[in-house]
Amino acid sequence: MKPNREPGLETRAVHGPHVGAPGAMSTPIVHSATFSFETLDGMVEAQNQASAGSFYQRQGHPTIHAVEERLAALEGAEDALLFPSGMAAISSAFMSLLCCGDHVVCVDPCYGGTQALLQWGKDHFGWDHTFVDSRRPETWAAAFRHNTRLLHLESPINPTLVCFDIVAAARLGHDKGAVVSIDNTIASPIGQQPLSLGCDLALYSATKSLGGHSDLLAGVATGSRARLAALYEVRKTFGPIADPTMAWMLERSLKTLPLRVRAGNANALELARRLTDHADVAQVFYPGLPSHASHAIARQQMKEGFGPLLGFEVRGGADAALRVVNALRVIRHGASLGGVE
Ligand code: PLP
């Protein structure tokens, strides 16, 4: 008897979108940059399938596309595209939407690389941008101009962990005629599904929780077929293409993503609680704590806890903080987040 309900998140994470399909259990890594065809018609057909066609790696590749299908299934999106870094995904998204003379409204703070991208766009492409205070959404409407084409969000924000009402933000962006993108790296598609909250594009540094083992650099864009068709053109034109081995490693990681996200979120919450009770800690920044200004909205829109990232302020100033950091034994000093380490 066929099951009468849709596969759940864990099932999609482990099996991908084609649950129960026979064949290789693990997607083969196809080390071929180009593919051959019996006829020219067959070649044109594969080329016309864009990212889904096995034609030429910069355009469509089977190992890369397998992980894209799994990512779309996890997000509940029509489509997903894989990139060789989070910044490649974010910059391709911006390039797919913005022309010279267009304006962006962007939450502040947001990931530093995104801020650098906006500055680059201003200096080289003729884009303009206005940063809006992530803690004061009531002020955002005033930042929109007649030429605002994009509202870019991030929630929770790296590293302040400020969260805001994504549904209300997306509504505002759409009312103002803008496309709404969000960097959902910290929550991951397990923790928060921004497309269902009204955003048009959900963007990721897959280097973080999606990859989860600090051993690959990757980026992802998910959204509707139409939006991603524009991103696909940017990817094809500028060439930020993933490697098949990386795509396979990412697919392998995705199978355990729900388990890892839940464990990471639970660990972060436990650590945040213990730090709150510590006499030498002045303040803990974690949206899972009822004392955090974003707690209520984070609780409403994050599904599996409050993310793997937290911050805290040590009593005694910078010298005391440095002593704590340098005395850490298990937690290692390094850039990035969301790895099992
Ligand atoms: N977005 C966020 C929230 C990040 O933390 C990072 C990296 O730290 C990026 C984007 C950029 O991702 P990548 O380093 O994979 O290009």
mmCIF file of C-alpha atoms and ligand atoms in Angstrom:
data_model
loop_
_atom_site.group_PDB
_atom_site.id
_atom_site.type_symbol
_atom_site.label_atom_id
_atom_site.label_comp_id
_atom_site.label_asym_id
_atom_site.label_seq_id
_atom_site.Cartn_x
_atom_site.Cartn_y
_atom_site.Cartn_z
ATOM 1 C CA MET A 1 0.000 0.000 0.000
ATOM 2 C CA LYS A 2 1.319 3.466 -0.875
ATOM 3 C CA PRO A 3 1.781 5.868 2.018
ATOM 4 C CA ASN A 4 -0.903 8.525 1.869
ATOM 5 C CA ARG A 5 1.117 11.471 3.047
ATOM 6 C CA GLU A 6 3.969 13.546 1.663
ATOM 7 C CA PRO A 7 7.481 12.594 2.812
ATOM 8 C CA GLY A 8 8.526 14.619 5.863
ATOM 9 C CA LEU A 9 11.641 16.757 6.206
ATOM 10 C CA GLU A 10 13.885 13.968 7.543
ATOM 11 C CA THR A 11 12.797 11.643 4.744
ATOM 12 C CA ARG A 12 13.512 14.285 2.112
ATOM 13 C CA ALA A 13 16.881 15.035 3.728
ATOM 14 C CA VAL A 14 17.940 11.389 3.576
ATOM 15 C CA HIS A 15 16.330 10.286 0.315
ATOM 16 C CA GLY A 16 16.120 13.512 -1.666
ATOM 17 C CA PRO A 17 13.100 14.383 -3.771
ATOM 18 C CA HIS A 18 12.692 10.959 -5.417
ATOM 19 C CA VAL A 19 11.817 8.893 -2.351
ATOM 20 C CA GLY A 20 11.923 5.163 -3.068
ATOM 21 C CA ALA A 21 13.473 5.542 -6.533
ATOM 22 C CA PRO A 22 15.754 2.594 -7.393
ATOM 23 C CA GLY A 23 19.381 3.055 -8.441
ATOM 24 C CA ALA A 24 22.560 4.227 -6.766
ATOM 25 C CA MET A 25 21.938 4.884 -3.036
ATOM 26 C CA SER A 26 24.460 7.689 -3.156
ATOM 27 C CA THR A 27 24.618 9.968 -6.189
ATOM 28 C CA PRO A 28 27.655 9.030 -8.310
ATOM 29 C CA ILE A 29 30.297 11.729 -8.654
ATOM 30 C CA VAL A 30 30.462 12.293 -12.391
ATOM 31 C CA HIS A 31 33.905 13.624 -13.168
ATOM 32 C CA SER A 32 33.087 14.891 -16.596
ATOM 33 C CA ALA A 33 32.893 18.538 -17.552
ATOM 34 C CA THR A 34 31.155 17.805 -20.830
ATOM 35 C CA PHE A 35 28.759 15.205 -22.236
ATOM 36 C CA SER A 36 28.299 13.626 -25.650
ATOM 37 C CA PHE A 37 25.142 12.946 -27.650
ATOM 38 C CA GLU A 38 24.079 10.674 -30.471
ATOM 39 C CA THR A 39 22.527 13.531 -32.388
ATOM 40 C CA LEU A 40 22.734 17.280 -32.456
ATOM 41 C CA ASP A 41 19.032 17.386 -31.538
ATOM 42 C CA GLY A 42 19.788 15.478 -28.337
ATOM 43 C CA MET A 43 22.530 17.943 -27.524
ATOM 44 C CA VAL A 44 20.254 20.942 -28.045
ATOM 45 C CA GLU A 45 17.581 19.293 -25.901
ATOM 46 C CA ALA A 46 20.039 18.806 -23.003
ATOM 47 C CA GLN A 47 21.206 22.395 -23.353
ATOM 48 C CA ASN A 48 17.616 23.633 -23.226
ATOM 49 C CA GLN A 49 17.075 21.846 -19.913
ATOM 50 C CA ALA A 50 19.430 24.417 -18.310
ATOM 51 C CA SER A 51 20.648 23.266 -14.847
ATOM 52 C CA ALA A 52 18.672 20.024 -15.172
ATOM 53 C CA GLY A 53 20.373 18.966 -18.416
ATOM 54 C CA SER A 54 23.651 17.019 -18.463
ATOM 55 C CA PHE A 55 25.306 19.106 -21.139
ATOM 56 C CA TYR A 56 28.361 21.071 -20.018
ATOM 57 C CA GLN A 57 29.317 21.643 -16.386
ATOM 58 C CA ARG A 58 28.888 25.405 -16.441
ATOM 59 C CA GLN A 59 25.324 24.912 -17.691
ATOM 60 C CA GLY A 60 24.047 21.612 -16.294
ATOM 61 C CA HIS A 61 25.701 18.665 -14.556
ATOM 62 C CA PRO A 62 24.094 15.521 -13.033
ATOM 63 C CA THR A 63 25.936 15.463 -9.678
ATOM 64 C CA ILE A 64 25.405 19.180 -9.155
ATOM 65 C CA HIS A 65 21.763 18.965 -10.162
ATOM 66 C CA ALA A 66 21.070 16.033 -7.818
ATOM 67 C CA VAL A 67 22.015 18.145 -4.823
ATOM 68 C CA GLU A 68 20.066 21.104 -6.204
ATOM 69 C CA GLU A 69 16.925 18.944 -6.342
ATOM 70 C CA ARG A 70 17.494 17.809 -2.753
ATOM 71 C CA LEU A 71 18.020 21.416 -1.599
ATOM 72 C CA ALA A 72 14.784 22.508 -3.304
ATOM 73 C CA ALA A 73 12.921 19.600 -1.684
ATOM 74 C CA LEU A 74 14.266 20.546 1.753
ATOM 75 C CA GLU A 75 13.274 24.179 1.341
ATOM 76 C CA GLY A 76 9.888 23.386 -0.203
ATOM 77 C CA ALA A 77 11.007 25.522 -3.173
ATOM 78 C CA GLU A 78 10.325 25.074 -6.874
ATOM 79 C CA ASP A 79 14.013 25.243 -7.654
ATOM 80 C CA ALA A 80 17.509 25.595 -6.202
ATOM 81 C CA LEU A 81 20.899 26.490 -7.654
ATOM 82 C CA LEU A 82 24.265 25.534 -6.214
ATOM 83 C CA PHE A 83 27.207 27.953 -6.167
ATOM 84 C CA PRO A 84 30.856 27.556 -5.135
ATOM 85 C CA SER A 85 30.417 29.899 -2.122
ATOM 86 C CA GLY A 86 27.751 31.766 -0.206
ATOM 87 C CA MET A 87 29.033 35.038 -1.614
ATOM 88 C CA ALA A 88 28.781 33.630 -5.154
ATOM 89 C CA ALA A 89 25.086 32.877 -4.477
ATOM 90 C CA ILE A 90 24.398 36.286 -2.918
ATOM 91 C CA SER A 91 26.275 38.290 -5.555
ATOM 92 C CA SER A 92 24.643 36.300 -8.386
ATOM 93 C CA ALA A 93 21.224 36.963 -6.846
ATOM 94 C CA PHE A 94 21.928 40.696 -6.655
ATOM 95 C CA MET A 95 23.266 40.750 -10.216
ATOM 96 C CA SER A 96 20.188 38.917 -11.474
ATOM 97 C CA LEU A 97 17.939 41.613 -10.021
ATOM 98 C CA LEU A 98 19.800 44.907 -10.233
ATOM 99 C CA CYS A 99 20.677 47.188 -13.109
ATOM 100 C CA CYS A 100 22.710 50.369 -13.078
ATOM 101 C CA GLY A 101 20.656 53.026 -11.263
ATOM 102 C CA ASP A 102 18.711 50.563 -9.039
ATOM 103 C CA HIS A 103 18.473 50.946 -5.281
ATOM 104 C CA VAL A 104 18.631 48.319 -2.505
ATOM 105 C CA VAL A 105 17.261 48.505 1.029
ATOM 106 C CA CYS A 106 19.314 46.239 3.278
ATOM 107 C CA VAL A 107 19.128 45.436 6.998
ATOM 108 C CA ASP A 108 21.957 46.714 9.168
ATOM 109 C CA PRO A 109 23.951 45.042 10.502
ATOM 110 C CA CYS A 110 24.165 42.199 8.016
ATOM 111 C CA TYR A 111 26.939 39.818 7.030
ATOM 112 C CA GLY A 112 30.079 41.856 6.244
ATOM 113 C CA GLY A 113 30.581 40.246 2.840
ATOM 114 C CA THR A 114 27.118 41.429 1.776
ATOM 115 C CA GLN A 115 27.970 44.950 2.907
ATOM 116 C CA ALA A 116 31.169 44.788 0.835
ATOM 117 C CA LEU A 117 29.154 43.548 -2.165
ATOM 118 C CA LEU A 118 26.789 46.519 -1.898
ATOM 119 C CA GLN A 119 29.748 48.897 -1.725
ATOM 120 C CA TRP A 120 31.281 47.176 -4.763
ATOM 121 C CA GLY A 121 27.985 47.514 -6.611
ATOM 122 C CA LYS A 122 27.919 51.204 -5.782
ATOM 123 C CA ASP A 123 31.493 51.767 -6.939
ATOM 124 C CA HIS A 124 31.420 49.608 -10.076
ATOM 125 C CA PHE A 125 27.868 48.914 -11.202
ATOM 126 C CA GLY A 126 25.953 52.089 -10.367
ATOM 127 C CA TRP A 127 23.743 50.452 -7.715
ATOM 128 C CA ASP A 128 22.843 52.436 -4.617
ATOM 129 C CA HIS A 129 21.764 51.202 -1.191
ATOM 130 C CA THR A 130 20.353 52.317 2.137
ATOM 131 C CA PHE A 131 20.967 50.390 5.344
ATOM 132 C CA VAL A 132 18.046 50.200 7.770
ATOM 133 C CA ASP A 133 18.341 49.479 11.497
ATOM 134 C CA SER A 134 17.423 45.810 11.973
ATOM 135 C CA ARG A 135 16.152 46.585 15.479
ATOM 136 C CA ARG A 136 13.676 49.222 14.269
ATOM 137 C CA PRO A 137 11.531 47.804 11.417
ATOM 138 C CA GLU A 138 9.068 50.673 11.908
ATOM 139 C CA THR A 139 11.657 52.982 10.276
ATOM 140 C CA TRP A 140 12.231 50.862 7.147
ATOM 141 C CA ALA A 141 9.382 52.158 4.962
ATOM 142 C CA ALA A 142 11.008 55.594 4.766
ATOM 143 C CA ALA A 143 14.142 54.119 3.147
ATOM 144 C CA PHE A 144 12.398 52.973 -0.037
ATOM 145 C CA ARG A 145 12.729 55.066 -3.197
ATOM 146 C CA HIS A 146 10.988 54.979 -6.560
ATOM 147 C CA ASN A 147 13.934 52.909 -7.897
ATOM 148 C CA THR A 148 14.183 50.433 -4.998
ATOM 149 C CA ARG A 149 14.283 47.056 -6.627
ATOM 150 C CA LEU A 150 15.455 44.824 -3.784
ATOM 151 C CA LEU A 151 14.904 44.464 -0.036
ATOM 152 C CA HIS A 152 17.645 42.244 1.388
ATOM 153 C CA LEU A 153 17.084 40.667 4.807
ATOM 154 C CA GLU A 154 19.014 38.491 7.237
ATOM 155 C CA SER A 155 17.415 36.959 10.356
ATOM 156 C CA PRO A 156 18.955 35.964 12.691
ATOM 157 C CA ILE A 157 21.766 38.333 11.830
ATOM 158 C CA ASN A 158 25.401 37.271 12.062
ATOM 159 C CA PRO A 159 26.725 38.134 14.679
ATOM 160 C CA THR A 160 24.156 40.177 16.672
ATOM 161 C CA LEU A 161 21.407 37.522 16.357
ATOM 162 C CA VAL A 162 18.740 40.173 15.977
ATOM 163 C CA CYS A 163 15.555 38.698 14.471
ATOM 164 C CA PHE A 164 12.557 40.563 13.081
ATOM 165 C CA ASP A 165 9.135 39.698 11.701
ATOM 166 C CA ILE A 166 9.949 38.253 8.258
ATOM 167 C CA VAL A 167 6.290 38.123 7.133
ATOM 168 C CA ALA A 168 5.858 41.835 7.862
ATOM 169 C CA ALA A 169 9.202 42.702 6.225
ATOM 170 C CA ALA A 170 8.348 40.753 3.050
ATOM 171 C CA ARG A 171 4.938 42.440 2.905
ATOM 172 C CA LEU A 172 6.556 45.851 3.185
ATOM 173 C CA GLY A 173 9.058 45.042 0.435
ATOM 174 C CA HIS A 174 6.320 43.818 -1.898
ATOM 175 C CA ASP A 175 4.061 46.794 -1.126
ATOM 176 C CA LYS A 176 6.961 49.001 -2.195
ATOM 177 C CA GLY A 177 7.423 47.025 -5.418
ATOM 178 C CA ALA A 178 10.698 45.358 -4.387
ATOM 179 C CA VAL A 179 11.866 41.764 -4.647
ATOM 180 C CA VAL A 180 12.632 40.332 -1.193
ATOM 181 C CA SER A 181 15.715 38.198 -0.603
ATOM 182 C CA ILE A 182 16.928 36.786 2.699
ATOM 183 C CA ASP A 183 20.178 35.303 3.918
ATOM 184 C CA ASN A 184 18.926 32.295 5.919
ATOM 185 C CA THR A 185 22.367 30.872 6.669
ATOM 186 C CA ILE A 186 22.113 30.835 10.445
ATOM 187 C CA ALA A 187 18.694 29.196 10.761
ATOM 188 C CA SER A 188 19.194 26.815 7.778
ATOM 189 C CA PRO A 189 16.156 25.507 5.859
ATOM 190 C CA ILE A 190 15.478 23.142 8.750
ATOM 191 C CA GLY A 191 15.129 25.964 11.257
ATOM 192 C CA GLN A 192 13.277 28.535 9.182
ATOM 193 C CA GLN A 193 11.623 28.471 5.764
ATOM 194 C CA PRO A 194 11.590 32.066 4.514
ATOM 195 C CA LEU A 195 9.826 31.351 1.211
ATOM 196 C CA SER A 196 6.785 30.244 3.197
ATOM 197 C CA LEU A 197 7.094 33.517 5.157
ATOM 198 C CA GLY A 198 6.782 35.559 1.961
ATOM 199 C CA CYS A 199 10.366 36.021 0.746
ATOM 200 C CA ASP A 200 11.158 35.569 -2.947
ATOM 201 C CA LEU A 201 14.689 34.207 -2.607
ATOM 202 C CA ALA A 202 16.337 32.322 0.269
ATOM 203 C CA LEU A 203 20.138 32.468 0.094
ATOM 204 C CA TYR A 204 22.701 30.422 1.994
ATOM 205 C CA SER A 205 26.321 30.066 2.764
ATOM 206 C CA ALA A 206 26.236 26.257 2.553
ATOM 207 C CA THR A 207 29.746 26.400 4.001
ATOM 208 C CA LYS A 208 27.973 26.621 7.375
ATOM 209 C CA SER A 209 25.265 24.258 8.694
ATOM 210 C CA LEU A 210 24.343 22.779 5.301
ATOM 211 C CA GLY A 211 27.899 21.493 4.767
ATOM 212 C CA GLY A 212 28.316 21.224 8.519
ATOM 213 C CA HIS A 213 31.814 19.726 8.744
ATOM 214 C CA SER A 214 34.033 22.763 7.982
ATOM 215 C CA ASP A 215 35.388 21.021 4.896
ATOM 216 C CA LEU A 216 33.617 22.597 1.939
ATOM 217 C CA LEU A 217 32.784 26.052 0.599
ATOM 218 C CA ALA A 218 29.376 26.366 -1.084
ATOM 219 C CA GLY A 219 26.384 28.609 -1.611
ATOM 220 C CA VAL A 220 22.737 28.035 -2.463
ATOM 221 C CA ALA A 221 19.844 30.072 -3.836
ATOM 222 C CA THR A 222 16.278 28.761 -3.626
ATOM 223 C CA GLY A 223 13.053 30.241 -4.945
ATOM 224 C CA SER A 224 10.557 30.039 -7.756
ATOM 225 C CA ARG A 225 11.503 28.668 -11.164
ATOM 226 C CA ALA A 226 11.133 32.122 -12.707
ATOM 227 C CA ARG A 227 13.420 33.860 -10.182
ATOM 228 C CA LEU A 228 16.033 31.163 -10.440
ATOM 229 C CA ALA A 229 15.970 31.284 -14.232
ATOM 230 C CA ALA A 230 17.397 34.811 -13.947
ATOM 231 C CA LEU A 231 20.046 33.633 -11.470
ATOM 232 C CA TYR A 232 20.885 30.750 -13.763
ATOM 233 C CA GLU A 233 21.697 33.233 -16.540
ATOM 234 C CA VAL A 234 24.114 35.042 -14.204
ATOM 235 C CA ARG A 235 25.746 31.757 -13.190
ATOM 236 C CA LYS A 236 26.093 30.677 -16.787
ATOM 237 C CA THR A 237 27.442 34.050 -17.906
ATOM 238 C CA PHE A 238 29.909 34.748 -15.079
ATOM 239 C CA GLY A 239 30.744 31.088 -14.394
ATOM 240 C CA PRO A 240 30.630 30.593 -10.576
ATOM 241 C CA ILE A 241 30.087 26.828 -10.815
ATOM 242 C CA ALA A 242 30.468 24.174 -8.138
ATOM 243 C CA ASP A 243 32.699 21.156 -8.424
ATOM 244 C CA PRO A 244 31.030 17.686 -8.594
ATOM 245 C CA THR A 245 32.988 16.416 -5.575
ATOM 246 C CA MET A 246 31.836 19.358 -3.501
ATOM 247 C CA ALA A 247 28.248 18.750 -4.662
ATOM 248 C CA TRP A 248 28.497 15.137 -3.538
ATOM 249 C CA MET A 249 29.985 16.131 -0.165
ATOM 250 C CA LEU A 250 27.140 18.576 0.318
ATOM 251 C CA GLU A 251 24.562 15.927 -0.579
ATOM 252 C CA ARG A 252 26.126 13.617 1.990
ATOM 253 C CA SER A 253 25.931 16.373 4.612
ATOM 254 C CA LEU A 254 22.295 17.142 3.879
ATOM 255 C CA LYS A 255 21.275 13.625 4.886
ATOM 256 C CA THR A 256 22.083 14.472 8.506
ATOM 257 C CA LEU A 257 21.115 18.148 8.410
ATOM 258 C CA PRO A 258 17.934 17.874 10.534
ATOM 259 C CA LEU A 259 19.804 15.906 13.226
ATOM 260 C CA ARG A 260 22.771 18.285 13.242
ATOM 261 C CA VAL A 261 20.661 21.438 13.308
ATOM 262 C CA ARG A 262 18.600 20.184 16.237
ATOM 263 C CA ALA A 263 21.713 19.139 18.163
ATOM 264 C CA GLY A 264 23.529 22.414 17.430
ATOM 265 C CA ASN A 265 20.506 24.474 18.433
ATOM 266 C CA ALA A 266 20.041 22.498 21.666
ATOM 267 C CA ASN A 267 23.729 22.868 22.551
ATOM 268 C CA ALA A 268 23.647 26.624 21.886
ATOM 269 C CA LEU A 269 20.538 27.055 24.050
ATOM 270 C CA GLU A 270 22.058 25.063 26.911
ATOM 271 C CA LEU A 271 25.286 27.057 26.699
ATOM 272 C CA ALA A 272 23.365 30.342 26.578
ATOM 273 C CA ARG A 273 21.424 29.363 29.722
ATOM 274 C CA ARG A 274 24.556 28.351 31.616
ATOM 275 C CA LEU A 275 26.369 31.535 30.593
ATOM 276 C CA THR A 276 23.392 33.612 31.761
ATOM 277 C CA ASP A 277 23.867 32.193 35.259
ATOM 278 C CA HIS A 278 27.641 32.770 35.244
ATOM 279 C CA ALA A 279 28.851 35.477 37.615
ATOM 280 C CA ASP A 280 31.532 36.729 35.191
ATOM 281 C CA VAL A 281 29.206 37.119 32.209
ATOM 282 C CA ALA A 282 27.542 40.521 31.796
ATOM 283 C CA GLN A 283 25.226 39.700 28.903
ATOM 284 C CA VAL A 284 24.329 36.796 26.611
ATOM 285 C CA PHE A 285 23.123 37.359 23.048
ATOM 286 C CA TYR A 286 20.904 34.450 22.026
ATOM 287 C CA PRO A 287 17.352 34.711 20.691
ATOM 288 C CA GLY A 288 16.436 31.520 22.559
ATOM 289 C CA LEU A 289 16.656 33.372 25.870
ATOM 290 C CA PRO A 290 13.432 35.085 26.992
ATOM 291 C CA SER A 291 15.601 38.097 27.913
ATOM 292 C CA HIS A 292 16.661 38.624 24.264
ATOM 293 C CA ALA A 293 14.726 41.397 22.504
ATOM 294 C CA SER A 294 13.979 39.104 19.519
ATOM 295 C CA HIS A 295 12.793 36.117 21.559
ATOM 296 C CA ALA A 296 9.061 36.361 20.819
ATOM 297 C CA ILE A 297 9.397 36.698 17.046
ATOM 298 C CA ALA A 298 12.192 34.106 16.856
ATOM 299 C CA ARG A 299 9.963 31.672 18.729
ATOM 300 C CA GLN A 300 7.184 32.302 16.243
ATOM 301 C CA GLN A 301 9.150 31.910 13.021
ATOM 302 C CA MET A 302 12.042 29.550 13.843
ATOM 303 C CA LYS A 303 10.915 25.946 13.903
ATOM 304 C CA GLU A 304 13.657 23.916 15.508
ATOM 305 C CA GLY A 305 15.200 26.149 18.121
ATOM 306 C CA PHE A 306 17.121 29.349 17.756
ATOM 307 C CA GLY A 307 20.228 28.546 15.751
ATOM 308 C CA PRO A 308 23.753 27.353 16.555
ATOM 309 C CA LEU A 309 25.343 30.790 17.076
ATOM 310 C CA LEU A 310 25.533 32.822 20.291
ATOM 311 C CA GLY A 311 27.543 35.666 21.730
ATOM 312 C CA PHE A 312 28.305 36.876 25.244
ATOM 313 C CA GLU A 313 29.935 39.794 26.985
ATOM 314 C CA VAL A 314 32.503 39.062 29.655
ATOM 315 C CA ARG A 315 32.692 41.297 32.724
ATOM 316 C CA GLY A 316 36.024 43.118 32.925
ATOM 317 C CA GLY A 317 36.307 44.448 29.386
ATOM 318 C CA ALA A 318 38.481 43.415 26.451
ATOM 319 C CA ASP A 319 41.363 42.030 28.543
ATOM 320 C CA ALA A 320 39.055 39.715 30.450
ATOM 321 C CA ALA A 321 37.341 38.641 27.227
ATOM 322 C CA LEU A 322 40.703 37.830 25.627
ATOM 323 C CA ARG A 323 41.685 35.735 28.642
ATOM 324 C CA VAL A 324 38.477 33.707 28.239
ATOM 325 C CA VAL A 325 38.960 33.234 24.502
ATOM 326 C CA ASN A 326 42.583 32.175 24.890
ATOM 327 C CA ALA A 327 41.711 29.702 27.659
ATOM 328 C CA LEU A 328 39.155 27.784 25.562
ATOM 329 C CA ARG A 329 40.163 24.156 25.155
ATOM 330 C CA VAL A 330 37.460 22.401 23.103
ATOM 331 C CA ILE A 331 36.054 25.379 21.214
ATOM 332 C CA ARG A 332 38.627 26.353 18.597
ATOM 333 C CA HIS A 333 39.433 29.767 17.172
ATOM 334 C CA GLY A 334 38.345 30.016 13.562
ATOM 335 C CA ALA A 335 36.112 31.788 11.086
ATOM 336 C CA SER A 336 32.746 30.189 10.222
ATOM 337 C CA LEU A 337 29.913 28.529 12.115
ATOM 338 C CA GLY A 338 27.549 25.581 11.880
ATOM 339 C CA GLY A 339 30.265 22.918 11.718
ATOM 340 C CA VAL A 340 30.032 19.889 14.035
ATOM 341 C CA GLU A 341 33.245 21.047 15.750
HETATM 342 N N1 PLP B 1 26.120 34.877 4.865
HETATM 343 C C1 PLP B 1 26.422 34.653 6.163
HETATM 344 C C2 PLP B 1 25.372 34.915 7.202
HETATM 345 C C3 PLP B 1 27.687 34.208 6.539
HETATM 346 O O1 PLP B 1 27.970 33.999 7.831
HETATM 347 C C4 PLP B 1 28.656 33.992 5.520
HETATM 348 C C5 PLP B 1 30.026 33.552 5.863
HETATM 349 O O2 PLP B 1 30.452 33.631 6.991
HETATM 350 C C6 PLP B 1 28.303 34.240 4.186
HETATM 351 C C7 PLP B 1 27.023 34.660 3.895
HETATM 352 C C8 PLP B 1 29.295 34.066 3.064
HETATM 353 O O3 PLP B 1 29.457 32.699 2.769
HETATM 354 P P1 PLP B 1 30.760 32.077 2.081
HETATM 355 O O4 PLP B 1 31.904 32.288 3.041
HETATM 356 O O5 PLP B 1 30.381 30.645 1.898
HETATM 357 O O6 PLP B 1 30.975 32.791 0.802
#
